[in-house]
Short mmCIF file of N, CA and C in Angstrom, two decimals:
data_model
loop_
_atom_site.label_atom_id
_atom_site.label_comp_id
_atom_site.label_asym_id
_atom_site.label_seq_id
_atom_site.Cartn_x
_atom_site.Cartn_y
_atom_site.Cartn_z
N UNK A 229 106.42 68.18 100.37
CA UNK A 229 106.37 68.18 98.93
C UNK A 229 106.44 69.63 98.42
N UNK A 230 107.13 70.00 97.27
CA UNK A 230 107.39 71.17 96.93
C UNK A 230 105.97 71.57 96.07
N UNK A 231 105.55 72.55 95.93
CA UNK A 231 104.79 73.16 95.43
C UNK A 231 104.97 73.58 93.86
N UNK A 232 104.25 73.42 93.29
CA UNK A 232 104.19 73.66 91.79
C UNK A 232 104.15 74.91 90.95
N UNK A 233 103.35 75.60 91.67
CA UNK A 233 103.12 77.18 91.68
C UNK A 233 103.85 78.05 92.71
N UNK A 234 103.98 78.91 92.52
CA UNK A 234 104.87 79.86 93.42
C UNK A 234 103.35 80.81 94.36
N UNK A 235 103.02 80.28 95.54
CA UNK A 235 101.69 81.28 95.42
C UNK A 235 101.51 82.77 95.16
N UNK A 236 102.97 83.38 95.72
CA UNK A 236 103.25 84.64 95.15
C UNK A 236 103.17 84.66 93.61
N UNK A 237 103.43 84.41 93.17
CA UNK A 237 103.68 84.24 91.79
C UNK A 237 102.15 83.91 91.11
N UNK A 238 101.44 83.01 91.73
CA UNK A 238 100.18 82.73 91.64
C UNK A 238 99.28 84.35 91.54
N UNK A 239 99.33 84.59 92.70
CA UNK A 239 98.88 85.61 93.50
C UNK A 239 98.86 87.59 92.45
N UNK A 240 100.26 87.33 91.71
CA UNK A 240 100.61 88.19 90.93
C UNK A 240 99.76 88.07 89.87
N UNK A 241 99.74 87.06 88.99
CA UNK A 241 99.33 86.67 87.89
C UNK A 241 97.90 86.68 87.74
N UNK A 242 96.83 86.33 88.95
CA UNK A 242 95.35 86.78 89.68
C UNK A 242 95.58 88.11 89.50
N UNK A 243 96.39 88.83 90.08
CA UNK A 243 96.40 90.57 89.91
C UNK A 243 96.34 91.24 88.77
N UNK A 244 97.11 90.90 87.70
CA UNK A 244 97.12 91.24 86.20
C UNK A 244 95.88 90.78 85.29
N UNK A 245 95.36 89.53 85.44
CA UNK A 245 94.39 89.03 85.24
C UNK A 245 93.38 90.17 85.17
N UNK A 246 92.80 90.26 86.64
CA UNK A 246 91.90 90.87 87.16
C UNK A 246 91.75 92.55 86.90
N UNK A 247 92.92 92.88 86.97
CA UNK A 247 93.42 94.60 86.08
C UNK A 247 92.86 94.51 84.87
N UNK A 248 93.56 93.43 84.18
CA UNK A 248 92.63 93.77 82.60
C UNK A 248 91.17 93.38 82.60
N UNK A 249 90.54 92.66 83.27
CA UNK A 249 89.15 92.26 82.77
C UNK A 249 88.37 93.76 83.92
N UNK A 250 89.22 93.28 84.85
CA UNK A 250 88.21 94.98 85.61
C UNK A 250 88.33 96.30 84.65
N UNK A 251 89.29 96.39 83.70
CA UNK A 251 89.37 97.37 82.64
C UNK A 251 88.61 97.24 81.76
N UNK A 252 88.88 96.14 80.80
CA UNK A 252 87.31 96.02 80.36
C UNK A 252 86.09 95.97 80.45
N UNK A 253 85.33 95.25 81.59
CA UNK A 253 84.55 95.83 82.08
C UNK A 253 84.16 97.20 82.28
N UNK A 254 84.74 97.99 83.02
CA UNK A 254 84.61 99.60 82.94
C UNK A 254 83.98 100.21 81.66
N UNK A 255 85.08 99.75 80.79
CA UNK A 255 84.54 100.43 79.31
C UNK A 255 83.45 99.92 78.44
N UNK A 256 83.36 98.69 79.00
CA UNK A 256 81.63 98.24 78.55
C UNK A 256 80.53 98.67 79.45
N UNK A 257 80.96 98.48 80.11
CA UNK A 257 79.88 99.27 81.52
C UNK A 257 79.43 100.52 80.71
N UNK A 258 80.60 101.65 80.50
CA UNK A 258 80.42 102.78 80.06
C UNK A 258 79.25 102.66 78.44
N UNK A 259 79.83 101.98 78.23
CA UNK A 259 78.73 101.20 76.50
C UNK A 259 77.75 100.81 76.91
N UNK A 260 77.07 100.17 77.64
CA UNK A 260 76.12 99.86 78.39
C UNK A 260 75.15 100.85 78.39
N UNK A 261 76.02 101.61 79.34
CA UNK A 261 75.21 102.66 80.08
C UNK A 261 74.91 103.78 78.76
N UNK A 262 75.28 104.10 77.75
CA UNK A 262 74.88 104.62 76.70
C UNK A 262 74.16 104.06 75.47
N UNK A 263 73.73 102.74 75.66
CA UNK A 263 73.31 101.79 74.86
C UNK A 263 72.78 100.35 75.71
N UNK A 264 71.42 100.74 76.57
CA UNK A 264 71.38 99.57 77.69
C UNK A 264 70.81 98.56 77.01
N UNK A 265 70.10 98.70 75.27
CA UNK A 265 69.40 97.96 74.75
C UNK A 265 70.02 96.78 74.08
N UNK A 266 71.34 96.80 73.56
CA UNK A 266 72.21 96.10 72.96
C UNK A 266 73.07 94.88 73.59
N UNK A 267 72.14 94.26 73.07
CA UNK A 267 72.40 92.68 74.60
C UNK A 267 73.88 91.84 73.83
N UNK A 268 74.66 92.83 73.04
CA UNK A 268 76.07 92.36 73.36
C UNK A 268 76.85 92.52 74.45
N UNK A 269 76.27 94.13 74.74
CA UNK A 269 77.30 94.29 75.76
C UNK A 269 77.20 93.99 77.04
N UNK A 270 75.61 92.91 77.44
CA UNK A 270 74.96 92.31 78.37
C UNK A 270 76.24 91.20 78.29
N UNK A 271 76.02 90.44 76.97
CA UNK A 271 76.77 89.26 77.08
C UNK A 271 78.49 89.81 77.80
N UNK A 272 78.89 90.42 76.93
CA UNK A 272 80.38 90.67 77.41
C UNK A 272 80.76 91.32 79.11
N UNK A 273 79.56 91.90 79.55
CA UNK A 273 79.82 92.26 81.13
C UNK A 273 79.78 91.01 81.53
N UNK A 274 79.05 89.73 81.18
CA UNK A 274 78.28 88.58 82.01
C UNK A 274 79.69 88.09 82.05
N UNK A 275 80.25 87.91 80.82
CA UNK A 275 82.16 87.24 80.58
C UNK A 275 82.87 87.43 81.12
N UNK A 276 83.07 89.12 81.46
CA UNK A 276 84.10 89.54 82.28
C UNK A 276 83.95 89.51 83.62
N UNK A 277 83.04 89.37 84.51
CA UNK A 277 82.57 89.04 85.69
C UNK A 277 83.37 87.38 86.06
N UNK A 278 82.30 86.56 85.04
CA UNK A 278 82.61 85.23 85.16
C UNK A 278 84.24 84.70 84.75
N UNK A 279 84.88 85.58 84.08
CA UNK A 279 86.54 85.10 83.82
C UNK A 279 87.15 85.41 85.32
N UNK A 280 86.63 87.05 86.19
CA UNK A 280 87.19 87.36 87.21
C UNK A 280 86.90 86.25 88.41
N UNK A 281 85.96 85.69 87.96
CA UNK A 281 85.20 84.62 89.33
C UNK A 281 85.91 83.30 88.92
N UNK A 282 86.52 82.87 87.83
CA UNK A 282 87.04 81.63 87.51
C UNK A 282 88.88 82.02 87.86
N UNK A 283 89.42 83.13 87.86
CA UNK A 283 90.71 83.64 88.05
C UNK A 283 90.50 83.77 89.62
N UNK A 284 89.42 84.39 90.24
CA UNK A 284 89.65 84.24 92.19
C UNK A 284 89.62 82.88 92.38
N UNK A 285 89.41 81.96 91.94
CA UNK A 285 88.84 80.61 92.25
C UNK A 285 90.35 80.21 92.37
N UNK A 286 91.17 80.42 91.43
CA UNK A 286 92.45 79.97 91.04
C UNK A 286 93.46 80.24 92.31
N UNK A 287 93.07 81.67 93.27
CA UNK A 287 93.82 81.81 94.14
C UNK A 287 93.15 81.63 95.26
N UNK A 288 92.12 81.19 95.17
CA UNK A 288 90.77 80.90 96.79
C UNK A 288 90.90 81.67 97.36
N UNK A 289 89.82 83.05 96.07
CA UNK A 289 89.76 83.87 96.89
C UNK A 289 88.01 83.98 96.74
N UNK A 290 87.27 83.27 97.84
CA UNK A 290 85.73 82.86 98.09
C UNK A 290 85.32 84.04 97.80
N UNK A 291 85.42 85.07 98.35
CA UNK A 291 84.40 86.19 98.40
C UNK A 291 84.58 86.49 96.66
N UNK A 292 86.06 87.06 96.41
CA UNK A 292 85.45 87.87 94.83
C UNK A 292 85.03 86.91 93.86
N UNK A 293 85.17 85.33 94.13
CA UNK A 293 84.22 84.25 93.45
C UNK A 293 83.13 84.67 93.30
N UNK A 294 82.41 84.40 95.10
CA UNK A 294 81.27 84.24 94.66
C UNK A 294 80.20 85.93 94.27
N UNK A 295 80.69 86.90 94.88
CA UNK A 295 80.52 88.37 94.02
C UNK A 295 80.36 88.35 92.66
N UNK A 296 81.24 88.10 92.28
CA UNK A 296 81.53 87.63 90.68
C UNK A 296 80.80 87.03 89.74
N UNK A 297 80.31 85.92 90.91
CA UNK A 297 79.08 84.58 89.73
C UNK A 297 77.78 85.55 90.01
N UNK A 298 77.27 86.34 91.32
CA UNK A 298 76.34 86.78 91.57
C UNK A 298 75.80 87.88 90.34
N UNK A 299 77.20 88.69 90.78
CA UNK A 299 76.97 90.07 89.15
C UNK A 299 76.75 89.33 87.69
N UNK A 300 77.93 88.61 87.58
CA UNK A 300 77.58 87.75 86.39
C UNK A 300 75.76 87.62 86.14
N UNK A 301 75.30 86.66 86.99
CA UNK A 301 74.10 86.33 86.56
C UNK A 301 73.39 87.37 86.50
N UNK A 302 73.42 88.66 87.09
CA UNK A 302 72.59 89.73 87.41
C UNK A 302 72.53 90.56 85.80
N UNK A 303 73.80 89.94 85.37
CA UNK A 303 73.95 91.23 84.31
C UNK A 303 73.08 90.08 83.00
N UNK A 304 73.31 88.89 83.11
CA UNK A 304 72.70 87.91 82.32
C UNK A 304 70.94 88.27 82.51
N UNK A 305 70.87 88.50 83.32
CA UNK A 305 69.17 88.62 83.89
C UNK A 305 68.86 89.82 82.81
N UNK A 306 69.78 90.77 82.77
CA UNK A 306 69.42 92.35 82.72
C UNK A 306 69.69 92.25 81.19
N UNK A 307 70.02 91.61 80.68
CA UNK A 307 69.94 91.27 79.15
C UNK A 307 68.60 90.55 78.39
N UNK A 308 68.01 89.99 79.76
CA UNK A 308 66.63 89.52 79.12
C UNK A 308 65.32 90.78 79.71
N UNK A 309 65.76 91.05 80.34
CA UNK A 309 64.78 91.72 81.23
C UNK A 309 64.98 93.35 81.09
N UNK A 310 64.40 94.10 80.50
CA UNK A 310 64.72 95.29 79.96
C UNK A 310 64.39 96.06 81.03
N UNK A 311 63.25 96.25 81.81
CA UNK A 311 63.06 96.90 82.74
C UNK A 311 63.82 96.93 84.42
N UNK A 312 64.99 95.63 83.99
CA UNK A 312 65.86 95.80 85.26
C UNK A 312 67.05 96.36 84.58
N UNK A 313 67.48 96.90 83.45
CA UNK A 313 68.74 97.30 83.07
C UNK A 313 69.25 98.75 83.99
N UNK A 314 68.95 99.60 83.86
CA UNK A 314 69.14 100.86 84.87
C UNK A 314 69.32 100.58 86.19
N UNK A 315 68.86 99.77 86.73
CA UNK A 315 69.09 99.04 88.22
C UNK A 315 70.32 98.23 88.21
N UNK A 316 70.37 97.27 87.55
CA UNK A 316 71.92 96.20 87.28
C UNK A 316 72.56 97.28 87.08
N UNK A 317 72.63 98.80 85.79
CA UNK A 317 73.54 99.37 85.61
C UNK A 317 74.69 100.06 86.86
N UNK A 318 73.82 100.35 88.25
CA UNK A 318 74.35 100.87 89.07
C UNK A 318 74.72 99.98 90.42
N UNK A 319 74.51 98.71 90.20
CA UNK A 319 74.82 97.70 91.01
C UNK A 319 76.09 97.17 90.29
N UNK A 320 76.45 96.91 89.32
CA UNK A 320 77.30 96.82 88.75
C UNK A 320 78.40 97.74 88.95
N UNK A 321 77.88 98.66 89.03
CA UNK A 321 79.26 100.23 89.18
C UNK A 321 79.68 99.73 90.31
N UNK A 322 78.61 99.65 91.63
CA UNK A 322 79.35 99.21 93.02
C UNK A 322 80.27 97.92 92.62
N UNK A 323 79.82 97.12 92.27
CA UNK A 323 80.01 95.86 92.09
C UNK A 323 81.94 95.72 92.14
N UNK A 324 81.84 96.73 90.53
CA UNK A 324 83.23 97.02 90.34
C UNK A 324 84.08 97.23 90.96
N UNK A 325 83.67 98.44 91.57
CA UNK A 325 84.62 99.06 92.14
C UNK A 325 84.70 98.46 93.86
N UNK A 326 83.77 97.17 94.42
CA UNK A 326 84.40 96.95 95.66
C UNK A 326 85.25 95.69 94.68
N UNK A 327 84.94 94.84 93.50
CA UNK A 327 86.21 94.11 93.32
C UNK A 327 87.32 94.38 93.44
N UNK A 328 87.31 96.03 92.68
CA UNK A 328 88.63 96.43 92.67
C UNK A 328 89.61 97.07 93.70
N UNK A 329 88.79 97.25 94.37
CA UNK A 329 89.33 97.70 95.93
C UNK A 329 89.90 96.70 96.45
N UNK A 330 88.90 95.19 96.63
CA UNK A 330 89.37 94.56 97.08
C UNK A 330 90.48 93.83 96.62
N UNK A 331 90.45 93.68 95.51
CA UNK A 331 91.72 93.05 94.64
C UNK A 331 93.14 93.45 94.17
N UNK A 332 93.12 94.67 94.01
CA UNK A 332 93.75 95.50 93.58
C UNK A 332 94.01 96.78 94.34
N UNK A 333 93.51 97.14 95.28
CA UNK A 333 93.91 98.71 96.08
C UNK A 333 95.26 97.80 96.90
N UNK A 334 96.60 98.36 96.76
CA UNK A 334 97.77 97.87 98.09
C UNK A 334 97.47 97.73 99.35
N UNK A 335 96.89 99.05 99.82
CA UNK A 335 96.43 99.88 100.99
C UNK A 335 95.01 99.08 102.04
N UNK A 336 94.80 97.77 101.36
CA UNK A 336 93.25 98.05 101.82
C UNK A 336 93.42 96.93 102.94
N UNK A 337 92.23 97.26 103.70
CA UNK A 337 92.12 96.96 105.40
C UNK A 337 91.34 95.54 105.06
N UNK A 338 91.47 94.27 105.93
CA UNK A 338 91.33 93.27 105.60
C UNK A 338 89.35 93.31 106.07
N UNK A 339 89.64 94.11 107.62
CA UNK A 339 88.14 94.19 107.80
C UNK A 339 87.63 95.18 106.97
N UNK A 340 87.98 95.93 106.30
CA UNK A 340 87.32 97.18 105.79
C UNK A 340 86.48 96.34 104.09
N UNK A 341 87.48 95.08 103.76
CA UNK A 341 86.94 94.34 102.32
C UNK A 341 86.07 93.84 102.85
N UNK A 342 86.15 93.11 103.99
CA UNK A 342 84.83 92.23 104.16
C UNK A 342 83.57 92.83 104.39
N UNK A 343 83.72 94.00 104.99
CA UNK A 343 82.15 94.93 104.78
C UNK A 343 81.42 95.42 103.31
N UNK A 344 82.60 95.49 102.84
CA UNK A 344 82.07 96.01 101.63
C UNK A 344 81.37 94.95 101.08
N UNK A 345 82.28 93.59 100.67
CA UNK A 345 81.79 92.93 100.34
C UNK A 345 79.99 92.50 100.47
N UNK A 346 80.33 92.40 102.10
CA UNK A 346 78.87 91.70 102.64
C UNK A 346 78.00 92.65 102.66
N UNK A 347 78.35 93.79 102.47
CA UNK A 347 77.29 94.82 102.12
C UNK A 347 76.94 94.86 100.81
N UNK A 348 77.74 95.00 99.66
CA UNK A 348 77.39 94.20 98.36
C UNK A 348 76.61 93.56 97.88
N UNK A 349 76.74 91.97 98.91
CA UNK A 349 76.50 90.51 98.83
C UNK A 349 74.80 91.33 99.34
N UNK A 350 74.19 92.23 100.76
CA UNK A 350 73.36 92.14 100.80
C UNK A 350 72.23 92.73 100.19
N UNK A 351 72.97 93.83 99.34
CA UNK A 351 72.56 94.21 98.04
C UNK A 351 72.00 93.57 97.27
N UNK A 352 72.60 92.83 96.57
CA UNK A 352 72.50 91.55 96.08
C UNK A 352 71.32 90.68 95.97
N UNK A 353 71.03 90.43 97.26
CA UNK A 353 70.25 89.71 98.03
C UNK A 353 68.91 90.53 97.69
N UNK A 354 69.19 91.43 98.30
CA UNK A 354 67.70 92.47 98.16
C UNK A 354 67.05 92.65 96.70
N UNK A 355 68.41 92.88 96.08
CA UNK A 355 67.58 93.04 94.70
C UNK A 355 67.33 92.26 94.22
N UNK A 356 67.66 90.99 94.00
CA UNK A 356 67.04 89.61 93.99
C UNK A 356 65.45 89.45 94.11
N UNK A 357 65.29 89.68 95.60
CA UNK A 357 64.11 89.54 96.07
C UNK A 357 62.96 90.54 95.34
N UNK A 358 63.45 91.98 95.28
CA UNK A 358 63.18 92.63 94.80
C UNK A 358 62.62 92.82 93.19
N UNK A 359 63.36 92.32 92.40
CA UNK A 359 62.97 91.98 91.38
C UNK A 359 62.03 90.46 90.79
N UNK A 360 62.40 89.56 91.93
CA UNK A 360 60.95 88.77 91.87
C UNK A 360 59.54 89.02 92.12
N UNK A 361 59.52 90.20 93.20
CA UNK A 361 58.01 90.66 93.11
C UNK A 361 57.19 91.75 92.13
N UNK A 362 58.27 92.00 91.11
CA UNK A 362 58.42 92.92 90.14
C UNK A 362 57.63 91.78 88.92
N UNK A 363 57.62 90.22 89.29
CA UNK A 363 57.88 89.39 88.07
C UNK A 363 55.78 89.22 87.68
#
């Protein structure tokens, strides 16, 4: 049976996607980080995370999914929770920039994403934990 989507074509269209919302992001990040009190720009990081995690989904791509829903919620947290904002702010920076490596660098090593990632992911994890005994 012929295929409906072109996965290349698929695959492209995930790429452009992901260029603009990882761009936006950046520049709210940057708003953020000069204004951590203003829980718009909580909401709009939480969006652009979660559009990038609903666009990997589209090309099954598991890891920057589930990265994606993780930051998402992290940055949702950090909009209620004032005393974790400076912490999300720089988990987030990583955050970014292994999406964008992984998504977007030509060059990049298939084992070299998955470390990042799971080093990320155990980030993640920690500060999780971390901020529950904070609660």
């Amino acid at each position: 049976m012929k295929e409906l989507v072109d996965p290349q074509a698929l695959e492209k269209m995930f790429q452009k996607e992901c260029k603009t919302r990882l761009n936006r992001f950046t520049t709210t990040l940057s708003h953020t980080a000069q204004d951590p009190d203003d829980e718009s720009h909580w909401n709009a990081l939480h969006q652009e995370l979660d559009s990038i995690a609903n666009a990997a989904r589209s090309v099954n791509d598991q890891e920057t999914e589930r990265v994606s829903r993780k930051l998402a919620t992290l940055a949702r947290q950090a909009r209620q929770r004032q005393p974790l904002r400076m912490k999300v702010l720089e988990i987030l920076l990583r955050g970014v920039t292994a999406i964008h490596c992984h998504c977007l660098e030509p060059q990049r090593s298939a084992t070299g994403e998955v470390l990042d990632y799971v080093r990320l992911e155990k980030r993640l994890i920690e500060f999780t934990y971390d901020t529950q005994d904070e609660q």
